[in-house]
Short mmCIF file of C-alpha atoms and ligand atoms in Angstrom, two decimals:
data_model
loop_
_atom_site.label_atom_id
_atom_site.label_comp_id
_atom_site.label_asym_id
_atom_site.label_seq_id
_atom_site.Cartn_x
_atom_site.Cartn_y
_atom_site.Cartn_z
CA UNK A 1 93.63 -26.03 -20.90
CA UNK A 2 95.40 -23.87 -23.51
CA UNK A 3 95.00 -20.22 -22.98
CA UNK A 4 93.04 -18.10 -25.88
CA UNK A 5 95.40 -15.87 -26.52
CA UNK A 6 98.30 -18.41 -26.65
CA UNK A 7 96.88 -20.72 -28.73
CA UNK A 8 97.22 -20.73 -32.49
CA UNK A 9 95.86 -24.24 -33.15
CA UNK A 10 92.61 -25.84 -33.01
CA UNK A 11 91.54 -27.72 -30.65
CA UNK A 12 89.92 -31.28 -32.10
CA UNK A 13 86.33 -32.11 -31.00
CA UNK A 14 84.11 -35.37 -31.75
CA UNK A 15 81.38 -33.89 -33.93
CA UNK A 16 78.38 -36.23 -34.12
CA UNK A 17 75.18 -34.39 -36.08
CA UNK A 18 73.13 -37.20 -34.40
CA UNK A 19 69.39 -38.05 -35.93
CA UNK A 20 66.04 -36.35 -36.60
CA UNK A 21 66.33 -32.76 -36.16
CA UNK A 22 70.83 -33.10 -35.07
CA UNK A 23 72.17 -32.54 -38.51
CA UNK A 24 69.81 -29.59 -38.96
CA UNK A 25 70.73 -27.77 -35.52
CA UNK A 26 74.25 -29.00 -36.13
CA UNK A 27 75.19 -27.03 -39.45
CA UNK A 28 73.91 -24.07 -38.00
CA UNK A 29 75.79 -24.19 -35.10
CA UNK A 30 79.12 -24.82 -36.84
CA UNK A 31 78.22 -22.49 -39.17
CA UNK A 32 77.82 -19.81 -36.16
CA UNK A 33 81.15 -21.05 -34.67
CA UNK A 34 83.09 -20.42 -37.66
CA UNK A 35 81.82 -17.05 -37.86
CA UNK A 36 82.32 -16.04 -34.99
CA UNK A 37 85.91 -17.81 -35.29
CA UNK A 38 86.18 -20.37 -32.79
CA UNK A 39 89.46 -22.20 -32.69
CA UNK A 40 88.05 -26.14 -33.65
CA UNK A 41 88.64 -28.68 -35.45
CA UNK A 42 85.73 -31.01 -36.31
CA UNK A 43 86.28 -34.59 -35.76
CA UNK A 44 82.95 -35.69 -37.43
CA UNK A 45 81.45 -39.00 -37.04
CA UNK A 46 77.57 -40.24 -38.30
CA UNK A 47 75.79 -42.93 -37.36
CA UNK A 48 73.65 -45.06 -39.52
CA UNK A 49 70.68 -42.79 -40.68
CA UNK A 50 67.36 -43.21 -39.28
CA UNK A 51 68.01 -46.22 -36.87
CA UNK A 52 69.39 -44.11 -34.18
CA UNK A 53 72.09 -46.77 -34.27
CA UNK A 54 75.89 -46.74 -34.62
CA UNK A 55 77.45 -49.86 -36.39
CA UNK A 56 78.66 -52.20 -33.81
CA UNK A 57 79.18 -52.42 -30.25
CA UNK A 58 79.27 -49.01 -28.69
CA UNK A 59 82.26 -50.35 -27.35
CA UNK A 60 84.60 -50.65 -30.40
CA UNK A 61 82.32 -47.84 -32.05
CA UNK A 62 83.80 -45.28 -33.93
CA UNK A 63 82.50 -42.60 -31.72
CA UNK A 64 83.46 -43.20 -28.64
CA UNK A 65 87.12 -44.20 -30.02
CA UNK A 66 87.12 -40.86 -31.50
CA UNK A 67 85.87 -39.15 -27.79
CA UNK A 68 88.70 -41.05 -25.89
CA UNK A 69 91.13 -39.46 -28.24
CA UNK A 70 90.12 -35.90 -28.66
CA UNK A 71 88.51 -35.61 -25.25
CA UNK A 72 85.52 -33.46 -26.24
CA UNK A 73 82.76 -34.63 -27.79
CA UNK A 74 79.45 -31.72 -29.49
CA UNK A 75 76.62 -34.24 -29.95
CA UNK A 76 73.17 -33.93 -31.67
CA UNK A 77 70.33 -35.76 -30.51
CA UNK A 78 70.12 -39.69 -31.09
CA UNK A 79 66.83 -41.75 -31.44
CA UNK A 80 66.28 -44.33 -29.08
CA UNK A 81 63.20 -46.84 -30.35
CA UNK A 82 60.74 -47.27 -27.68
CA UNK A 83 60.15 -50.50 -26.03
CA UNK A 84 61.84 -53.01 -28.23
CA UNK A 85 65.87 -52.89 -29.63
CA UNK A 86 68.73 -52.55 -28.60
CA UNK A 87 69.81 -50.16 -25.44
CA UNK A 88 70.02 -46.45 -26.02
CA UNK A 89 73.62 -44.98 -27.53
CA UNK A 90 73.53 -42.31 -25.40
CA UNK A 91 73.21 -44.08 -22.31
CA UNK A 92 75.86 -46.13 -23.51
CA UNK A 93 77.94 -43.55 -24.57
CA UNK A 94 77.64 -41.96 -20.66
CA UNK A 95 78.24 -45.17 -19.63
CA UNK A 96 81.65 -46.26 -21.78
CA UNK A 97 82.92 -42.90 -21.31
CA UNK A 98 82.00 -42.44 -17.72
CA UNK A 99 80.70 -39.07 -18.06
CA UNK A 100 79.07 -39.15 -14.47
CA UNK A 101 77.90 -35.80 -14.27
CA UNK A 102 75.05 -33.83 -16.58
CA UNK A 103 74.90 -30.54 -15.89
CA UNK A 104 72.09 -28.51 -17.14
CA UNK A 105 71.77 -24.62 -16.84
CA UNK A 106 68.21 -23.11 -17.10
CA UNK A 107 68.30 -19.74 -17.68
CA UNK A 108 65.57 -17.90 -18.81
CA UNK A 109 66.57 -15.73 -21.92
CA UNK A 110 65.45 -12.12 -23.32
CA UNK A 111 62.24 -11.76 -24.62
CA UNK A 112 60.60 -15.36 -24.70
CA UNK A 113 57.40 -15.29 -23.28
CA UNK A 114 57.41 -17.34 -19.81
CA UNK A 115 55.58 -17.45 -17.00
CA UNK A 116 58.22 -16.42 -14.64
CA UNK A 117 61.04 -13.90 -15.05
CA UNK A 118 63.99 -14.85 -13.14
CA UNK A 119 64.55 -18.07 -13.50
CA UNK A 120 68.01 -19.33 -13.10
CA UNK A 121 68.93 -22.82 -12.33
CA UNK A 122 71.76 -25.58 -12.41
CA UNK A 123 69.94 -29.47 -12.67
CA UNK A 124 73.00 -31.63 -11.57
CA UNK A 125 72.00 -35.43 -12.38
CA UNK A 126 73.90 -38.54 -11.79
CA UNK A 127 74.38 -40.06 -15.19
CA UNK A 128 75.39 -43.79 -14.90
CA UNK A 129 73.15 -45.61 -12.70
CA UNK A 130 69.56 -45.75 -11.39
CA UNK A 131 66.77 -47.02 -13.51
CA UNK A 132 69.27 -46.79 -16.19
CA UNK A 133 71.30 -49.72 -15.42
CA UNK A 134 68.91 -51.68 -18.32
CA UNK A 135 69.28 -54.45 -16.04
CA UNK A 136 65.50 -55.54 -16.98
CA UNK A 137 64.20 -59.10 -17.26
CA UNK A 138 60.78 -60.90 -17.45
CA UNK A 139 60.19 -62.79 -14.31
CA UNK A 140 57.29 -65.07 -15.36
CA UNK A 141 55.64 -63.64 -18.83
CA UNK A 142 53.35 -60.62 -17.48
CA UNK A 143 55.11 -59.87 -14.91
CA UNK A 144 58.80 -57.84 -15.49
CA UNK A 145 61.41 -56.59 -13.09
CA UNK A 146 63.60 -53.41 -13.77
CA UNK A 147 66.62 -53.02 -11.46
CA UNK A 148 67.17 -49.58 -9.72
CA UNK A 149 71.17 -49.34 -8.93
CA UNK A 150 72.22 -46.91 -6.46
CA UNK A 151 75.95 -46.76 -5.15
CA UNK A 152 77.42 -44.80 -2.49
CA UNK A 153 80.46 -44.36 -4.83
CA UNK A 154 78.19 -42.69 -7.56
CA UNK A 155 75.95 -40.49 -5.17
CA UNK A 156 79.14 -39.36 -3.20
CA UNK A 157 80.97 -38.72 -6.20
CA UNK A 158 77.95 -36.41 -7.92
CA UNK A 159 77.35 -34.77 -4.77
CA UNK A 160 80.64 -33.34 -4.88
CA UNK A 161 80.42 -32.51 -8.28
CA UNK A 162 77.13 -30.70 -7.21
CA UNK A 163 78.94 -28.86 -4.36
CA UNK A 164 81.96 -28.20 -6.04
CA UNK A 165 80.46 -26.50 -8.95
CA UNK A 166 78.15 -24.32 -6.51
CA UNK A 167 81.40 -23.17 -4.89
CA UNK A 168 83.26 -22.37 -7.79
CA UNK A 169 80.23 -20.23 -9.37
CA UNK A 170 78.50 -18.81 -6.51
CA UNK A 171 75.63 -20.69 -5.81
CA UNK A 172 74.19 -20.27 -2.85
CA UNK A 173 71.56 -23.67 -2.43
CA UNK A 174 71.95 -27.45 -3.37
CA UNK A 175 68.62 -29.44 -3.04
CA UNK A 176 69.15 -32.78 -3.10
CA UNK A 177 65.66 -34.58 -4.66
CA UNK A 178 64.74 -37.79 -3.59
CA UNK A 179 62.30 -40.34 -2.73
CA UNK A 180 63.40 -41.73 -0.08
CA UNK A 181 60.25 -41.98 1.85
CA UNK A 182 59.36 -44.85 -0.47
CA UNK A 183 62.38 -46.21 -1.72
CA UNK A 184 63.70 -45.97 1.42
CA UNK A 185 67.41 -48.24 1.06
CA UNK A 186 68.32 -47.07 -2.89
CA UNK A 187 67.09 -43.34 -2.37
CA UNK A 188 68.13 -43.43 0.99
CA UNK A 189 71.39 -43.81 0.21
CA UNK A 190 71.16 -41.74 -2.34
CA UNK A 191 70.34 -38.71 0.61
CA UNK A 192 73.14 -40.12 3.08
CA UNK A 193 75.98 -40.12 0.71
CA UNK A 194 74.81 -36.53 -0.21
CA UNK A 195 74.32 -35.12 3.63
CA UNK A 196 77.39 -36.19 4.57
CA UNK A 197 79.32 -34.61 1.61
CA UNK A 198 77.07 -31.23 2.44
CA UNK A 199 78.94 -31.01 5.94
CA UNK A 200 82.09 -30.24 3.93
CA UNK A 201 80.93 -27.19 2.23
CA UNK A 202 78.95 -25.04 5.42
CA UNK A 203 78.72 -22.02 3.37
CA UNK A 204 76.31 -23.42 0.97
CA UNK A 205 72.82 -23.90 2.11
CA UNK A 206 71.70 -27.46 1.73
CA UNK A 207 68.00 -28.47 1.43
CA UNK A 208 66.57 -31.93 0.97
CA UNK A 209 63.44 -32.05 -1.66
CA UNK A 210 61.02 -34.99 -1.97
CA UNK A 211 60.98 -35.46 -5.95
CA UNK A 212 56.88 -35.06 -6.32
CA UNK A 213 56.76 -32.14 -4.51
CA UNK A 214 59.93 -30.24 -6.30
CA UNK A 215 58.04 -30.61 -9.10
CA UNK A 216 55.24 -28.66 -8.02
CA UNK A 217 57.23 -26.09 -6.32
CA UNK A 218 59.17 -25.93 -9.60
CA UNK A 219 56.16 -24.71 -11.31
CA UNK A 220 54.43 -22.69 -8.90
CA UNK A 221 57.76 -20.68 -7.45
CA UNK A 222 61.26 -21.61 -9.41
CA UNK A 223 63.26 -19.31 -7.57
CA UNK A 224 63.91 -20.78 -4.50
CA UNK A 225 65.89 -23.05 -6.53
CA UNK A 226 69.70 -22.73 -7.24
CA UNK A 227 71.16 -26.08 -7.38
CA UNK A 228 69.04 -29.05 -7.85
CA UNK A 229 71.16 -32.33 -7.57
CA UNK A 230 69.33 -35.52 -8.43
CA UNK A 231 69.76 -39.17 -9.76
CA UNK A 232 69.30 -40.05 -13.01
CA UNK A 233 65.35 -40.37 -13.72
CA UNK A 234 64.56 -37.88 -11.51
CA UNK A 235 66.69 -35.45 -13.38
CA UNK A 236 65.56 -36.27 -16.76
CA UNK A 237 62.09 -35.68 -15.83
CA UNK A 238 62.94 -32.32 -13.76
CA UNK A 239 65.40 -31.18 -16.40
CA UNK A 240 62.49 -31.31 -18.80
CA UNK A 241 60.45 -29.80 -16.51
CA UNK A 242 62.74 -26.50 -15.71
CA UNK A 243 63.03 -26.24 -20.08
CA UNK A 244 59.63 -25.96 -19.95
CA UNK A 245 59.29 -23.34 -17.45
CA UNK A 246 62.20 -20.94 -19.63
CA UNK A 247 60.05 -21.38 -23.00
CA UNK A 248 61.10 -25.01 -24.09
CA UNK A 249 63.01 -27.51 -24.90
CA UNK A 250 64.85 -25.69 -27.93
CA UNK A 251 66.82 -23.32 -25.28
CA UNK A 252 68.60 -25.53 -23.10
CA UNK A 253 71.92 -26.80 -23.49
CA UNK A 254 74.14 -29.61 -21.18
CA UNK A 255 76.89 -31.09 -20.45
CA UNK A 256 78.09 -34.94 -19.36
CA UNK A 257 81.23 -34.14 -17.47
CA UNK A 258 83.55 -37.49 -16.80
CA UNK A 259 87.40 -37.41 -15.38
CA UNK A 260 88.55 -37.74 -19.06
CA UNK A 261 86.26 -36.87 -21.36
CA UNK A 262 82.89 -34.50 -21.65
CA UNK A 263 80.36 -34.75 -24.08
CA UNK A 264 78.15 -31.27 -24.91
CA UNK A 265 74.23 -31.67 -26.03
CA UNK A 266 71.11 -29.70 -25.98
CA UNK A 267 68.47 -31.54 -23.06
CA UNK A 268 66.25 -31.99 -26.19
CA UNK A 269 65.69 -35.01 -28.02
CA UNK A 270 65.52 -35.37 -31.77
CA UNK A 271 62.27 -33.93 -32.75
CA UNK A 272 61.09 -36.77 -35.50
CA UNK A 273 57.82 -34.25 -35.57
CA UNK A 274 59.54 -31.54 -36.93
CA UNK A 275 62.65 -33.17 -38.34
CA UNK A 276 63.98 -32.42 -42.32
CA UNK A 277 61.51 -28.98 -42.30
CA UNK A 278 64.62 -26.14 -41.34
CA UNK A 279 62.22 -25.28 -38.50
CA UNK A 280 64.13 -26.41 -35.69
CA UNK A 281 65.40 -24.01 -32.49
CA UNK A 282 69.28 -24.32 -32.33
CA UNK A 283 69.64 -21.98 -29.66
CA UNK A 284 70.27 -25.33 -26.98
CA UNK A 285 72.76 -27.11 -29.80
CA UNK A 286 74.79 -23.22 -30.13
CA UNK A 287 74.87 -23.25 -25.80
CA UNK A 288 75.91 -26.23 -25.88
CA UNK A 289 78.55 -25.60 -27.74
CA UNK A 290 79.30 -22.61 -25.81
CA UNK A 291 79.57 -24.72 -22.67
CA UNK A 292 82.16 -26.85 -24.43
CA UNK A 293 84.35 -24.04 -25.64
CA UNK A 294 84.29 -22.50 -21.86
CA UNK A 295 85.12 -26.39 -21.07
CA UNK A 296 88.42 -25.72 -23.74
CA UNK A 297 89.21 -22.45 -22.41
CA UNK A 298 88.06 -20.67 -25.74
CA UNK A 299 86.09 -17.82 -23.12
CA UNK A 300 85.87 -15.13 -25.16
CA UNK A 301 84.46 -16.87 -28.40
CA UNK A 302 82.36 -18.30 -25.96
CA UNK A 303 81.36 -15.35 -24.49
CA UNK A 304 80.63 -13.22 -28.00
CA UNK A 305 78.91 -16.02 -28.83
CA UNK A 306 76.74 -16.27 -26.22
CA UNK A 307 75.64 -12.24 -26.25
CA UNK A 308 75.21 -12.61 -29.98
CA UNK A 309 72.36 -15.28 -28.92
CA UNK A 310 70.80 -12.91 -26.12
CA UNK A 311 70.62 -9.94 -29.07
CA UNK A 312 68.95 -11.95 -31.17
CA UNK A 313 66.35 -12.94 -28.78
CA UNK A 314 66.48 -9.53 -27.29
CA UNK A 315 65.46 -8.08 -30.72
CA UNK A 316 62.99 -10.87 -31.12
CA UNK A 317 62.49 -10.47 -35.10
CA UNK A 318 64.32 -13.90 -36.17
CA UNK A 319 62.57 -16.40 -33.59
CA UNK A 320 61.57 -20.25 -34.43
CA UNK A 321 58.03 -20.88 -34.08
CA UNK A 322 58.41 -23.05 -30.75
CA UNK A 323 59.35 -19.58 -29.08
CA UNK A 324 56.65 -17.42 -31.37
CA UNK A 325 58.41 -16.36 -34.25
CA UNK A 326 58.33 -17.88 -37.62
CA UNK A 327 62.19 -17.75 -39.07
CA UNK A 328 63.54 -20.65 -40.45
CA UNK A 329 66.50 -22.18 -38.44
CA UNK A 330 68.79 -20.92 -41.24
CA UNK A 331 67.36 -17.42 -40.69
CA UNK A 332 67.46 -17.55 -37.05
CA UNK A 333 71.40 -18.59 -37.19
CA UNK A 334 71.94 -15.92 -40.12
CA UNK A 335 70.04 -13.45 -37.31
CA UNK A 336 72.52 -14.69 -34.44
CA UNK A 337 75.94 -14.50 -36.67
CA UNK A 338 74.24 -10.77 -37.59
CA UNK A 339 74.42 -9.86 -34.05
CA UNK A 340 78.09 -10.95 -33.28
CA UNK A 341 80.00 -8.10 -31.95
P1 LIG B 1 62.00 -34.39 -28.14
O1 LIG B 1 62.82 -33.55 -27.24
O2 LIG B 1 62.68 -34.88 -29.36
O3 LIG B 1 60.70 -33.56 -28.60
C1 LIG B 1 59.69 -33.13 -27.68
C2 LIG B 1 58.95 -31.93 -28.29
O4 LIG B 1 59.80 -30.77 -28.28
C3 LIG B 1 58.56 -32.14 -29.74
O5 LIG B 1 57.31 -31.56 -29.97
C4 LIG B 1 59.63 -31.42 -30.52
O6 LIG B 1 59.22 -30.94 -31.78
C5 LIG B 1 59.99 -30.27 -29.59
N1 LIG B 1 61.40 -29.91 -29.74
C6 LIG B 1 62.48 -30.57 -29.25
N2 LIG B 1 63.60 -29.97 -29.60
C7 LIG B 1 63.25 -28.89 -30.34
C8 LIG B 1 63.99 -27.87 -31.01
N3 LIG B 1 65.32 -27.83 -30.98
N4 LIG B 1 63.31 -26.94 -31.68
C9 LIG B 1 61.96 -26.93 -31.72
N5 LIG B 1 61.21 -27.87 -31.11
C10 LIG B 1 61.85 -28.85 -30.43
O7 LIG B 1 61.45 -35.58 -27.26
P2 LIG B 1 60.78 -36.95 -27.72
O8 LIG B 1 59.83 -36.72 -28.84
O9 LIG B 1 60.31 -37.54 -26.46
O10 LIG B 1 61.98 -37.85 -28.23
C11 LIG B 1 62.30 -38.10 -29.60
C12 LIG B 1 63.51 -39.03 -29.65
O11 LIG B 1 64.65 -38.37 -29.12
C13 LIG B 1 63.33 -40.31 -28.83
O12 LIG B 1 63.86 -41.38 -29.59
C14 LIG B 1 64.20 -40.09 -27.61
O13 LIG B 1 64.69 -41.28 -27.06
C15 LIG B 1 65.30 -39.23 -28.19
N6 LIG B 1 66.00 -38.41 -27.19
C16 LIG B 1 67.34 -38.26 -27.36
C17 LIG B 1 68.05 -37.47 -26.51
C18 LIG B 1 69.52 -37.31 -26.75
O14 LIG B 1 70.02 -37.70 -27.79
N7 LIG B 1 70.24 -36.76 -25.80
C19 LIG B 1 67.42 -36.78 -25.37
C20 LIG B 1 65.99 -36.95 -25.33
C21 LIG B 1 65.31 -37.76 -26.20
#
């Protein structure tokens, strides 16, 4: 990584604006990061509108050419059509690029209204395999069999991601999540691969969670939560679950870490409800992109950035109506850049 003060060029980054609401939340985070002079340079590719499709196979695509080369990709959501088509882009792109690891901070934020005050969490989930796998085929017609891969390559290698990242920042807990009372060989290896990688780290308190019952505990006391590390469907469903618990989907960024390459996004999909209106939150899209330029050693930026966000929501006058306000996204960014320091 290239120090900040050292470096006079710009780092490149894969931009991709995405669909539905992504081109919206996009412009006003590059708009923010150019104000508040971050040192990138955008690498932009589009997919074909309104499909949710890129041309060709993700494979050859365009995009994830572009990711292998500059490393860092700043995504906006991507529609996936429901039951029928073909497979999702961003699983593939997790998949093609081997970003194992999504990390997801929830982090309640100033002055959006929540039931609970201090919540502060890190939703680790394995990114390439479980229910994912689209291995899915139609035994006899009316009857259908989806394929649930777990490896103990995969599980070891996110549990040390999991543990590794609580050492690094601090964290006291990982809770592995599981449901391994039922699906007692995939889950259950799931838990074994992570116990034994827990023995290696004694300082951090490790907890075993069965997946139904985190997520009432998640909703009736968050706190005893620190790190939550889970497979992949699990931690889709959780990682909604803890955005809903800080005010919403619009607030929370992530990150799919891989050896080589590591794609930023907001949890959030792309919001066909709202989409083309300038009334979308893109608070999760401008901490994502915070994440990444931590991830390229741009800390300060990062870092103004991020308190210029916090002011904003602090103040509480330029808010998007899924957090109780009624500014525009454009007025909401204009707010944020405002509030840079
Ligand atoms: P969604 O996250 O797009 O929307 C759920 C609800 O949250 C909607 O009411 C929406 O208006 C609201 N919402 C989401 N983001 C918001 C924002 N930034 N500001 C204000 N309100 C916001 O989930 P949904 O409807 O299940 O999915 C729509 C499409 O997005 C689907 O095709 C799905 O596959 C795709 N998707 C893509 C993801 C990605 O690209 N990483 C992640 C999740 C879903």
């Amino acid at each position: 990584m290239t120090s900040e003060h050292s470096q006079s060029h710009r780092t490149k980054v894969t931009l991709i604006p995405g669909d539905g609401i992504g081109p919206e939340i996009t412009q006003a985070m590059v708009r923010l990061l150019e104000a508040a002079g971050a040192h990138v340079e955008w690498e932009e590719k589009r997919i074909a509108r309104d499909t949710g499709r890129s041309s060709g196979d993700p494979k050859q695509s365009a995009i994830v050419n572009s990711i292998r080369k500059t490393h860092i990709g700043l995504k906006g959501p991507l529609t996936t059509p429901v039951g029928e088509g073909r497979r999702s882009l961003n699983v593939s792109l997790r998949r093609e690029l081997d970003l194992y690891a999504n990390l997801r901070p929830v982090k309640k934020l100033p002055g959006v209204r929540t039931p609970f005050k201090d919540v502060d969490l890190i939703i680790v989930r394995e990114n390439t395999e479980d229910l994912y796998s689209g291995l899915e085929h139609t035994v006899v017609p009316g009857v259908v069999e989806s394929l649930k891969i777990i490896t103990e390559r995969a599980s070891t290698r996110i549990a040390h991601f999991a543990f590794e990242y609580a050492r690094k920042w601090g964290r006291k807990q990982v809770a592995a999540i599981h449901k391994a009372n039922i699906m007692k060989l995939s889950d259950g290896l799931f838990l074994n691969s992570v116990r034994k990688v827990s023995r290696e780290y004694p300082e951090i308190e490790y907890r075993e969670v069965i997946v139904d019952n985190c997520a009432l505990q998640m909703v009736m006391r968050p706190q005893q939560f620190d790190v939550l590390l889970l497979e992949n469907l699990y931690g889709d469903i959780i990682s909604d679950l803890g955005a809903g618990l800080v005010g919403g989907l619009g607030l929370v960024p992530g990150a799919n870490l891989g050896e080589q390459c590591a794609l930023f996004e907001s949890v959030h999909g792309s919001a066909p409800d709202i989409a083309g209106q300038g009334i979308a939150n893109p608070t999760a899209m401008m901490l994502s992109a915070v994440m990444m330029l931590r991830h390229i050693g741009q800390e300060q930026v990062a870092d103004r950035i991020e308190k210029a966000i916090y002011k904003t929501y602090k103040i509480g006058r330029h808010l998007t109506r899924d957090v109780g306000g009624n500014a525009k996204t454009e007025e909401f960014t204009d707010a944020v850049i405002g509030a840079l320091e």
